[in-house]
Tab-separated table of C-alpha atoms and ligand atoms in Angstrom:
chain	number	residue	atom	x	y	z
N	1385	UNK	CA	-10.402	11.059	26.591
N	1386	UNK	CA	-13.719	12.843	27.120
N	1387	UNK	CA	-16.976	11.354	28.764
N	1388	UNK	CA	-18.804	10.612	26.005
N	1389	UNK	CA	-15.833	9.114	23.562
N	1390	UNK	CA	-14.855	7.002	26.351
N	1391	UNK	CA	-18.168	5.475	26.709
N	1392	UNK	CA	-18.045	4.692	23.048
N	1393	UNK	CA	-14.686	3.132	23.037
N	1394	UNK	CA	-15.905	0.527	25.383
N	1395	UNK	CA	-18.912	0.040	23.472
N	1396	UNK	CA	-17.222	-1.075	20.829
N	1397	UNK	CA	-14.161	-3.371	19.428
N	1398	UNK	CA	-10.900	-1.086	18.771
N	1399	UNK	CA	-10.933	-3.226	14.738
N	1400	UNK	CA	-14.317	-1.359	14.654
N	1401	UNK	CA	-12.589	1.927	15.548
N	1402	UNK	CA	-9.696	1.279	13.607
N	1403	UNK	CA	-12.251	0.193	10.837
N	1404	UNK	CA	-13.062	4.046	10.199
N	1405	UNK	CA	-10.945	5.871	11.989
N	1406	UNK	CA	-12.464	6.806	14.952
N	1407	UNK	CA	-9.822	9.124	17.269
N	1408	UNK	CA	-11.054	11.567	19.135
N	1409	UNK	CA	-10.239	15.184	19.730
N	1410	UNK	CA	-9.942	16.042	23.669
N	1411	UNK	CA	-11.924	19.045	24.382
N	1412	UNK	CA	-8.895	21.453	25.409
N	1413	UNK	CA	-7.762	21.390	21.304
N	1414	UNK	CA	-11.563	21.421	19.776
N	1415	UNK	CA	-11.922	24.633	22.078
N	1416	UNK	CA	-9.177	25.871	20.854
N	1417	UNK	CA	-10.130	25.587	16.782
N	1418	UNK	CA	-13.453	26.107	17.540
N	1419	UNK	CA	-12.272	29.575	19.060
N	1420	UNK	CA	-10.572	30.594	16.285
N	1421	UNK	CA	-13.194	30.022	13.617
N	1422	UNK	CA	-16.279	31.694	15.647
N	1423	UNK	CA	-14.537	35.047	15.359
N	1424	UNK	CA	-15.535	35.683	12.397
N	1425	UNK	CA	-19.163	35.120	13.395
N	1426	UNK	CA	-19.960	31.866	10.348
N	1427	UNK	CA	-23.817	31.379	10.126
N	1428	UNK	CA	-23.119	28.152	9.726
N	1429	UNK	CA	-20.227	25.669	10.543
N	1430	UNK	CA	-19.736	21.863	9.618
N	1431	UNK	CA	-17.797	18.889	10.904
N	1432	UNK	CA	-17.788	16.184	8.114
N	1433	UNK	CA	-16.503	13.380	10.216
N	1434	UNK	CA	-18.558	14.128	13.436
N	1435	UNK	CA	-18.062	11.115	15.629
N	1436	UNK	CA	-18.533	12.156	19.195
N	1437	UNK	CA	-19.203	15.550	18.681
N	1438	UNK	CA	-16.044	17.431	20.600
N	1439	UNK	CA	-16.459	20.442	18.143
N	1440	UNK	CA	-20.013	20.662	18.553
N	1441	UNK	CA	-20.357	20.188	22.021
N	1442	UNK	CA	-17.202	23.040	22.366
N	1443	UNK	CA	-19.648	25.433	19.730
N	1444	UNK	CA	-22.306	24.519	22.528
N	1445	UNK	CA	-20.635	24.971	25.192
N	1446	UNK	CA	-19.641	28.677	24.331
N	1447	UNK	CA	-23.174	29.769	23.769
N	1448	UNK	CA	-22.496	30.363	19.946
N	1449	UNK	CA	-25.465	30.644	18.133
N	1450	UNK	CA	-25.158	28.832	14.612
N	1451	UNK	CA	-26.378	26.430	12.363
N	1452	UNK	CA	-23.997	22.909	13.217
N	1453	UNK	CA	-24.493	20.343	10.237
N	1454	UNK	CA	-22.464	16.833	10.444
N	1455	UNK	CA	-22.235	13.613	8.738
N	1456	UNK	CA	-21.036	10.750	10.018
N	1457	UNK	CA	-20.260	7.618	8.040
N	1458	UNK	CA	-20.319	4.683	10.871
N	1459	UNK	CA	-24.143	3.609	11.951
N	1460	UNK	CA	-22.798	2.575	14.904
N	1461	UNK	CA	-21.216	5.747	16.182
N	1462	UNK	CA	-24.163	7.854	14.703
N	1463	UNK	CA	-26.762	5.652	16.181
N	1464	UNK	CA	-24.570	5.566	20.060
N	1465	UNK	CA	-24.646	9.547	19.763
N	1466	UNK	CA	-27.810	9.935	18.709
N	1467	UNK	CA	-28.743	7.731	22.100
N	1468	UNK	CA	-26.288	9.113	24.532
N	1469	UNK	CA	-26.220	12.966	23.852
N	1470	UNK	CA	-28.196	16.193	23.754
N	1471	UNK	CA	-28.539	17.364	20.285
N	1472	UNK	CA	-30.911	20.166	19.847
N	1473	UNK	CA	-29.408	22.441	17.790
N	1474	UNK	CA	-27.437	20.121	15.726
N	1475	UNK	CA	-27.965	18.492	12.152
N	1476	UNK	CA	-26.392	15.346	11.738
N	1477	UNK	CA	-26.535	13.147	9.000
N	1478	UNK	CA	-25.327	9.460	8.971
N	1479	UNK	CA	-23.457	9.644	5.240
N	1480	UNK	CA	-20.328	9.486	3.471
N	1481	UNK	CA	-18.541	12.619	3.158
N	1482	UNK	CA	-17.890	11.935	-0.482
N	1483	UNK	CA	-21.329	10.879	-1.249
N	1484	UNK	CA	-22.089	14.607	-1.503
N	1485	UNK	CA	-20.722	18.047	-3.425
N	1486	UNK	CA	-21.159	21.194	-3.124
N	1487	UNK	CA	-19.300	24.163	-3.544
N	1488	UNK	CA	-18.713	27.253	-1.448
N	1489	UNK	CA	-21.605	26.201	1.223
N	1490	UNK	CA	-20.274	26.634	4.725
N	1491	UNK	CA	-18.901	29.562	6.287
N	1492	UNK	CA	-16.969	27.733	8.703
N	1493	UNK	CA	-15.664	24.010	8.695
N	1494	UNK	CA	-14.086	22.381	11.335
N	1495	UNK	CA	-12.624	18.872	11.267
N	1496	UNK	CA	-10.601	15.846	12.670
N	1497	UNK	CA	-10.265	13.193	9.506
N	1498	UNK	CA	-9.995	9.972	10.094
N	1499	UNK	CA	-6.397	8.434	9.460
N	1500	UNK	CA	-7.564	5.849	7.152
N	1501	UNK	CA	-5.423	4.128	3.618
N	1502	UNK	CA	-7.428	5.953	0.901
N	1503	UNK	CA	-6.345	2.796	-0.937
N	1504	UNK	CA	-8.472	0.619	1.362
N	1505	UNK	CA	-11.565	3.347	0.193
N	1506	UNK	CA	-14.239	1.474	-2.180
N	1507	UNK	CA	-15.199	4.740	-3.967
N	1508	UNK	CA	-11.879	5.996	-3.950
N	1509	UNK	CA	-11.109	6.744	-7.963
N	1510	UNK	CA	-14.618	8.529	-8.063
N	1511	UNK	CA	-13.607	10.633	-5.411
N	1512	UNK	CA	-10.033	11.492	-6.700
N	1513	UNK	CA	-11.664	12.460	-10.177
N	1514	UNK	CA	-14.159	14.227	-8.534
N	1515	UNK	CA	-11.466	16.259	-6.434
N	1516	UNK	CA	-9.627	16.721	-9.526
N	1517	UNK	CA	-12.315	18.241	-11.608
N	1518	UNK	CA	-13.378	20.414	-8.748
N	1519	UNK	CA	-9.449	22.145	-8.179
N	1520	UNK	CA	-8.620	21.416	-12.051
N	1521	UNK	CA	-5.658	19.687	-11.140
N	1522	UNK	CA	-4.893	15.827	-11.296
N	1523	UNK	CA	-4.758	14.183	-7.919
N	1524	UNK	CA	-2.101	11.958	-6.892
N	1525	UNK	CA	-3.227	8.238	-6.210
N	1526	UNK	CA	-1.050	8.104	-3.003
N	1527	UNK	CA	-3.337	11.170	-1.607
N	1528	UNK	CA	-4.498	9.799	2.107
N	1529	UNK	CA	-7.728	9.890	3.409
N	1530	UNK	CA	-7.023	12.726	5.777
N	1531	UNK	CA	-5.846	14.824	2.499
N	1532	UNK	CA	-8.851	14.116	0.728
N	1533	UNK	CA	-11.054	15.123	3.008
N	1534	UNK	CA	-9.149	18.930	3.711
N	1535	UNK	CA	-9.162	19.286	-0.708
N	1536	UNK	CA	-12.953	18.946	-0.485
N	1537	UNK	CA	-13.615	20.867	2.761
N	1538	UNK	CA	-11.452	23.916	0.823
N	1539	UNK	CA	-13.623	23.645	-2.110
N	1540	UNK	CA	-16.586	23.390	0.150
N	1541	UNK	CA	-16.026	26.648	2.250
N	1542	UNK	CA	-17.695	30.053	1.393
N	1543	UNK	CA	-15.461	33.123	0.383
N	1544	UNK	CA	-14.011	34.351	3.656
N	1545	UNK	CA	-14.828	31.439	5.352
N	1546	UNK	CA	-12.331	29.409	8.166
N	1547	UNK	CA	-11.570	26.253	8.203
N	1548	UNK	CA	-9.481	24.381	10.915
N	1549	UNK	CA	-8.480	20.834	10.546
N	1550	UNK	CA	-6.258	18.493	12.164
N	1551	UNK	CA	-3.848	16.914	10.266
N	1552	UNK	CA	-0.886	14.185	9.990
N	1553	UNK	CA	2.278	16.923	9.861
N	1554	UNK	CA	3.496	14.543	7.178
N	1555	UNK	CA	1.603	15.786	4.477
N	1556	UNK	CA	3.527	18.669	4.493
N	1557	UNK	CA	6.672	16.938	3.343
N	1558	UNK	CA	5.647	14.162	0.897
N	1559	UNK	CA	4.677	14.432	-2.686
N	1560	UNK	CA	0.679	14.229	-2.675
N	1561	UNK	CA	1.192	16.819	-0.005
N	1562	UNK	CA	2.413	19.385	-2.332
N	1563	UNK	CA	-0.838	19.530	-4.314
N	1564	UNK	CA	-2.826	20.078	-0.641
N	1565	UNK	CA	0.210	22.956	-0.329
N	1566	UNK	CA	-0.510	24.724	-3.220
N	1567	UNK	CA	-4.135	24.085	-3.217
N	1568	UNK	CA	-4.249	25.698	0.280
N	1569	UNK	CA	-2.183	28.772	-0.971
N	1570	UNK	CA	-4.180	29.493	-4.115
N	1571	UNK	CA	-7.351	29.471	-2.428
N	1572	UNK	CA	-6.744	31.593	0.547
N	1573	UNK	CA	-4.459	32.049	3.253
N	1574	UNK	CA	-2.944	29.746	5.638
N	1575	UNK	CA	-3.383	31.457	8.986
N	1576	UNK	CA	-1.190	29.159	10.898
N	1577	UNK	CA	0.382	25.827	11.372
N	1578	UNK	CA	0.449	24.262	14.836
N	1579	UNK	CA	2.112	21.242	15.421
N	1580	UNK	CA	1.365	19.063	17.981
N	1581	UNK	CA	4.366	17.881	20.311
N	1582	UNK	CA	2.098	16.330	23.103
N	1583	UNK	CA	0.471	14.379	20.400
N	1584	UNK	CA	0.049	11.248	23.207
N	1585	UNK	CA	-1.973	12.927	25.436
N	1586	UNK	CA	-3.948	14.821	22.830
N	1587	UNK	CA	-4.672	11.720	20.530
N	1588	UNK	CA	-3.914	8.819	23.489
N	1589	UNK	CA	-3.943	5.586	20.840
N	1590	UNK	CA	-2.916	7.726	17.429
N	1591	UNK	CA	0.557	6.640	16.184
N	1592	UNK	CA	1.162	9.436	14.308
N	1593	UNK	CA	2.151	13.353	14.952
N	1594	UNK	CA	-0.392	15.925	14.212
N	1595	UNK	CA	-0.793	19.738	13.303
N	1596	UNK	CA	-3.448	21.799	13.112
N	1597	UNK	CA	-4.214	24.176	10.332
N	1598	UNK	CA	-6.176	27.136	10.367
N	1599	UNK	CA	-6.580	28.592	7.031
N	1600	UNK	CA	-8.996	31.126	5.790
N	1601	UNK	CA	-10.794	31.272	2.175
N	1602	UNK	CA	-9.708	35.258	1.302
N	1603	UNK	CA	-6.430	37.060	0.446
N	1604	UNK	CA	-6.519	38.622	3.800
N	1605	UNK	CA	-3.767	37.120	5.769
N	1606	UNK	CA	-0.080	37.868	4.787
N	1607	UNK	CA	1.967	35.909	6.586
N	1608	UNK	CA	2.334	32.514	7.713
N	1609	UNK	CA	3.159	30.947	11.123
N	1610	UNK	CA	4.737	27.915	12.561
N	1611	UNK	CA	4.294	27.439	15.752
N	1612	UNK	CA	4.050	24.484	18.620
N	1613	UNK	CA	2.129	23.308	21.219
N	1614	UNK	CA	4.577	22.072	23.353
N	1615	UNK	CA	2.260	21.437	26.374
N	1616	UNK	CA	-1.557	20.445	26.131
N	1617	UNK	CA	-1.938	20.885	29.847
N	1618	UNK	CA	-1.451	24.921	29.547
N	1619	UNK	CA	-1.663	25.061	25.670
N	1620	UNK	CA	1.357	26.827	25.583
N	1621	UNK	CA	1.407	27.718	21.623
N	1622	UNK	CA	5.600	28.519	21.223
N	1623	UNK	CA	5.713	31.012	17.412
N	1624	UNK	CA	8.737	29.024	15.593
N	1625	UNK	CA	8.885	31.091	12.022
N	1626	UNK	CA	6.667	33.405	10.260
N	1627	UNK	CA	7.006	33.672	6.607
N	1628	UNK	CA	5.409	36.094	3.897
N	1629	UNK	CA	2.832	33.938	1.856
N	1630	UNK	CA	4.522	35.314	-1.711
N	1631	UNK	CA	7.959	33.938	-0.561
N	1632	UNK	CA	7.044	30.216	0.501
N	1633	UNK	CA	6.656	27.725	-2.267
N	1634	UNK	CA	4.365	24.795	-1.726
N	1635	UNK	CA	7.296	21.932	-3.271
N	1636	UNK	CA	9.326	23.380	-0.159
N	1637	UNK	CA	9.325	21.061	2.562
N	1638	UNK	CA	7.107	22.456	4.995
N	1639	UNK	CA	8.151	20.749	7.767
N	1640	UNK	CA	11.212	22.290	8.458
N	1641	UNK	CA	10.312	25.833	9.445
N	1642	UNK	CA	9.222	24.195	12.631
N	1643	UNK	CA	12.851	24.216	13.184
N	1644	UNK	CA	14.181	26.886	11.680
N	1645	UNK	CA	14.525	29.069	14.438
N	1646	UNK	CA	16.298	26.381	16.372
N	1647	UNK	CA	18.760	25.147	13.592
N	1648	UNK	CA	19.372	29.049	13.490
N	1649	UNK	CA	20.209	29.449	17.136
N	1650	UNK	CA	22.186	26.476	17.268
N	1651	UNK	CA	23.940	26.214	14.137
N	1652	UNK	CA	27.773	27.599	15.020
N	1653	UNK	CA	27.430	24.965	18.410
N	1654	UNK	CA	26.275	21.756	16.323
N	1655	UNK	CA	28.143	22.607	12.957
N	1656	UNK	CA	31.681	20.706	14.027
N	1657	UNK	CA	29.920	17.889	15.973
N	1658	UNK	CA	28.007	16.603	12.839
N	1659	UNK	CA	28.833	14.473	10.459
N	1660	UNK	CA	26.768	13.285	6.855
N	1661	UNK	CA	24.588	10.666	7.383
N	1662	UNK	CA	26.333	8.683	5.020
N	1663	UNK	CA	29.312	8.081	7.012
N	1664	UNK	CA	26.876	5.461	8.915
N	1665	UNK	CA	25.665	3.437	6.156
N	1666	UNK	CA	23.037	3.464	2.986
N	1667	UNK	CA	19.726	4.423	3.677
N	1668	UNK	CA	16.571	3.552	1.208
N	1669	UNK	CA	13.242	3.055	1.607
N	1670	UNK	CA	11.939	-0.414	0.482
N	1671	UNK	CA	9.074	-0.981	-1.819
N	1672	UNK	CA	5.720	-0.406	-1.048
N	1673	UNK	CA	3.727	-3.465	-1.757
N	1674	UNK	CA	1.341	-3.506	-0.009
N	1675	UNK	CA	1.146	-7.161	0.607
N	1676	UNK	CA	3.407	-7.539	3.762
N	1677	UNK	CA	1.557	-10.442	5.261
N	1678	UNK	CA	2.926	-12.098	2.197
N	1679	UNK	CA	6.357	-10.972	2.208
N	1680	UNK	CA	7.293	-10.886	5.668
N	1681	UNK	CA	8.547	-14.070	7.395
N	1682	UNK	CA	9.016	-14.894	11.250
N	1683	UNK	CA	11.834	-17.201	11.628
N	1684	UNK	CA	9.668	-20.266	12.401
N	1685	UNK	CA	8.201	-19.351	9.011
N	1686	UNK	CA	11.249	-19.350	7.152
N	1687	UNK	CA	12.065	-23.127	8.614
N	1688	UNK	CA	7.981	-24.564	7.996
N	1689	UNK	CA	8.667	-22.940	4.305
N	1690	UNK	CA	12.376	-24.553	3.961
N	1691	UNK	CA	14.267	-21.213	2.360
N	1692	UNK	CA	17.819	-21.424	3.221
N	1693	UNK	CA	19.801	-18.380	4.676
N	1694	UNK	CA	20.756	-16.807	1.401
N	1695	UNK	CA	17.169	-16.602	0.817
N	1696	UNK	CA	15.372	-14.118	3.208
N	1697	UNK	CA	17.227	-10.701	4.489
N	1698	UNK	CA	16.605	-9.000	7.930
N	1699	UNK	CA	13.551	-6.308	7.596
N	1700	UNK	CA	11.980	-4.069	10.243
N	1701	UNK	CA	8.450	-3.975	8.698
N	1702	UNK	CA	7.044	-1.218	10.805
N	1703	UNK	CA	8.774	1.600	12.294
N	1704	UNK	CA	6.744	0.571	16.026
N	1705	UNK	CA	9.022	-2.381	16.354
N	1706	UNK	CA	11.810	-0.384	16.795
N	1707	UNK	CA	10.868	1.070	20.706
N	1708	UNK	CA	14.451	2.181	21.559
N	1709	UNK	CA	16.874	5.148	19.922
N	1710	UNK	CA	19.631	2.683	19.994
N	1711	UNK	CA	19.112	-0.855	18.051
N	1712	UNK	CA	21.612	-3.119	17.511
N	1713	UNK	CA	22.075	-6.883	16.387
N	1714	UNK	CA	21.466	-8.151	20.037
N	1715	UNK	CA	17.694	-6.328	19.483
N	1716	UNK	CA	17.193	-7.495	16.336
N	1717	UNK	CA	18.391	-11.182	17.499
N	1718	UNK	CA	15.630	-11.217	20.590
N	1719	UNK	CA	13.157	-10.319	17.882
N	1720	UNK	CA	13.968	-13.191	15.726
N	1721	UNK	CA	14.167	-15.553	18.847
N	1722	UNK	CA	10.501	-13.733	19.786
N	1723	UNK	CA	9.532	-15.259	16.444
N	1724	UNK	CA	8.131	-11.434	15.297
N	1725	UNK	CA	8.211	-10.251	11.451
N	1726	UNK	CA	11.881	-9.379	10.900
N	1727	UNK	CA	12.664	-11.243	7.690
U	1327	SAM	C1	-10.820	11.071	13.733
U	1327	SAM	S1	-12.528	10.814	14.082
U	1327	SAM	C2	-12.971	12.411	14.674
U	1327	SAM	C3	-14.255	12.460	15.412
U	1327	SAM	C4	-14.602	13.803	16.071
U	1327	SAM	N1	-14.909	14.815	15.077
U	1327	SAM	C5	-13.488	14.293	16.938
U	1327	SAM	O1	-12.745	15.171	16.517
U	1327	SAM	O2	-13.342	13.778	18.054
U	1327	SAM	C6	-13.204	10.715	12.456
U	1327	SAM	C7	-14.670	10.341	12.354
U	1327	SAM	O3	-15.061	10.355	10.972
U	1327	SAM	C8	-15.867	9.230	10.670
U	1327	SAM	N2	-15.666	8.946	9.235
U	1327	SAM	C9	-14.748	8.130	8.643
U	1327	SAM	N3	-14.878	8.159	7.313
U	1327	SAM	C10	-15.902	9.008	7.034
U	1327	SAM	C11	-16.528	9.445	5.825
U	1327	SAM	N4	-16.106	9.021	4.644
U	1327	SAM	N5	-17.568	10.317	5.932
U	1327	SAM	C12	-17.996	10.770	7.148
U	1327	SAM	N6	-17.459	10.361	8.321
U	1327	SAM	C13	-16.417	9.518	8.268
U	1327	SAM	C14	-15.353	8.144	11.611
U	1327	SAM	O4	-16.333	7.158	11.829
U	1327	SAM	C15	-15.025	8.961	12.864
U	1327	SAM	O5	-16.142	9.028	13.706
């Protein structure tokens, strides 16, 4: 973590951070988006969830002349940077994203989103029929925060513009996703998609994997790439599958051309060694309430409560208590002798 950030994060609680989001971009990666914007020389550029500043202080740092504009949401963080850091050239605002529209104002935006439940968001509907009035399209209600912001930075961007934005891979696979898919390929071209292998040393306390998108708002750019970092240290960017932008469809699962040239390469070796998953057991997702401090039980729960055997069923109710590829009954008995959430 960088000087500054690190200051922060022990000047405040990690429920504050976790409260808005607050992970921070190392300065090897902002560099690297920041890079890729500036060539096209943007008057101005804007980071709507500014924190710490790592894209400024990169713009800074490279002599680029420009007009920065930020907002930040959290008092605390706004009022910390404010104190701490140099901020000449900079405009920063302490305000909601969402609390604000405008349409086709920055040449260049540039942008970590926090990884927050849109559900948990108090203006949330406003902001999904906003977004859907804006792209004349209706908005799923499972959109996530990170989504939400990348729909309004597209709509926010000038003609020609860049924007690069750091974002959970996941979205390219699920169904709100598909909207931000085709949303990104009717308004411009999607430069490139990076994903992020090193994600613990880029993002030390995220839990989730990244990729960053650069995507530009013109007709200019004919293909698009996949590609990896596959080692922060000498950002060694690895080109996995290029694809013309007429022959990708955004309900494909994006996701998998980060493979494809691998599954190609190794196809004949692996073909005989696998078998369907099926052969192993059934496989479904459970449903999402919402509510699993109410449904999940720890064993000395189930006895205060008096429910019998027949009663509760085994349940891993988050994917981080599972820390090892192989788990078995003897795992899942410690964890019910550890008294954790398993039923
Ligand atoms: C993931 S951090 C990124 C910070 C910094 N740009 C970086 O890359 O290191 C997201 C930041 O957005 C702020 N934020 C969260 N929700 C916001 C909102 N609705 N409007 C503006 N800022 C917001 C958080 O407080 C946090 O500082």
């Amino acid at each position: 973590m960088e000087a500054l950030e690190k200051r922060y994060t022990n000047y405040v609680t990690n429920d504050h951070r976790k409260k808005y989001g607050q992970f921070y971009t190392i300065d090897k990666i902002a560099d690297f988006m920041v890079a890729w914007i500036i060539e096209n020389n943007p008057l101005t550029i804007y980071d709507p969830a500014f924190g710490m500043g790592a894209f400024y202080r990169s713009v800074e740092k490279k002599n680029f002349k420009c007009d920065f504009i930020a907002s930040e949401i959290d008092k605390v963080s706004y009022d910390f940077y404010c104190k701490n850091s140099n901020n000449i050239n900079l405009q920063l605002t302490c305000e909601d994203y969402f609390s604000k529209w405008d349409i086709e104002k920055y040449d260049a935006i540039v942008c970590n989103p926090p990884y927050l439940k849109f559900q948990n968001f108090v203006n949330r509907k406003i902001v999904i029929d906003k977004l859907s009035f804006f792209i004349s399209k209706k908005i799923s209600g499972y959109i996530n925060m990170a989504s939400a912001f990348l729909l309004k930075s597209i709509i926010e961007l000038k003609k020609n513009g860049r924007l690069a934005y750091i974002m959970p891979v996941e979205f390219l696979n699920t169904g709100y996703g598909n909207t931000v898919k085709e949303i990104l390929l009717k308004y411009g071209s999607v430069f490139n998609i990076i994903k992020i292998e090193d994600e613990k040393k880029t993002f030390e306390d995220a839990v989730t994997t990244v990729c960053i998108i650069f995507f530009e708002k013109s007709t200019n750019i004919d293909f698009i790439t996949f590609s990896k970092i596959s080692s922060i240290e000498n950002m060694n960017i690895k080109r996995y599958y290029c694809i013309n932008r007429d022959a990708i469809d955004f309900r494909q699962k994006w996701i998998n051309f980060f493979e494809k040239n691998e599954t190609v390469v190794n196809k004949d070796k692996l073909d005989n060694k696998f078998v369907p998953l099926s052969q192993y057991g059934k496989f479904k997702r459970g449903i999402a309430t919402g509510a699993n401090e109410f449904f999940t039980l720890r064993k000395s729960d189930i006895k205060k409560i008096g429910l019998s055997d027949n009663e509760v069923s085994y349940c891993i109710t988050k994917s981080n208590q599972v820390k090892t590829s192989i788990f078995n009954n003897k795992l899942l008995k410690e964890m019910s002798d550890n008294d954790e959430y398993i039923y």
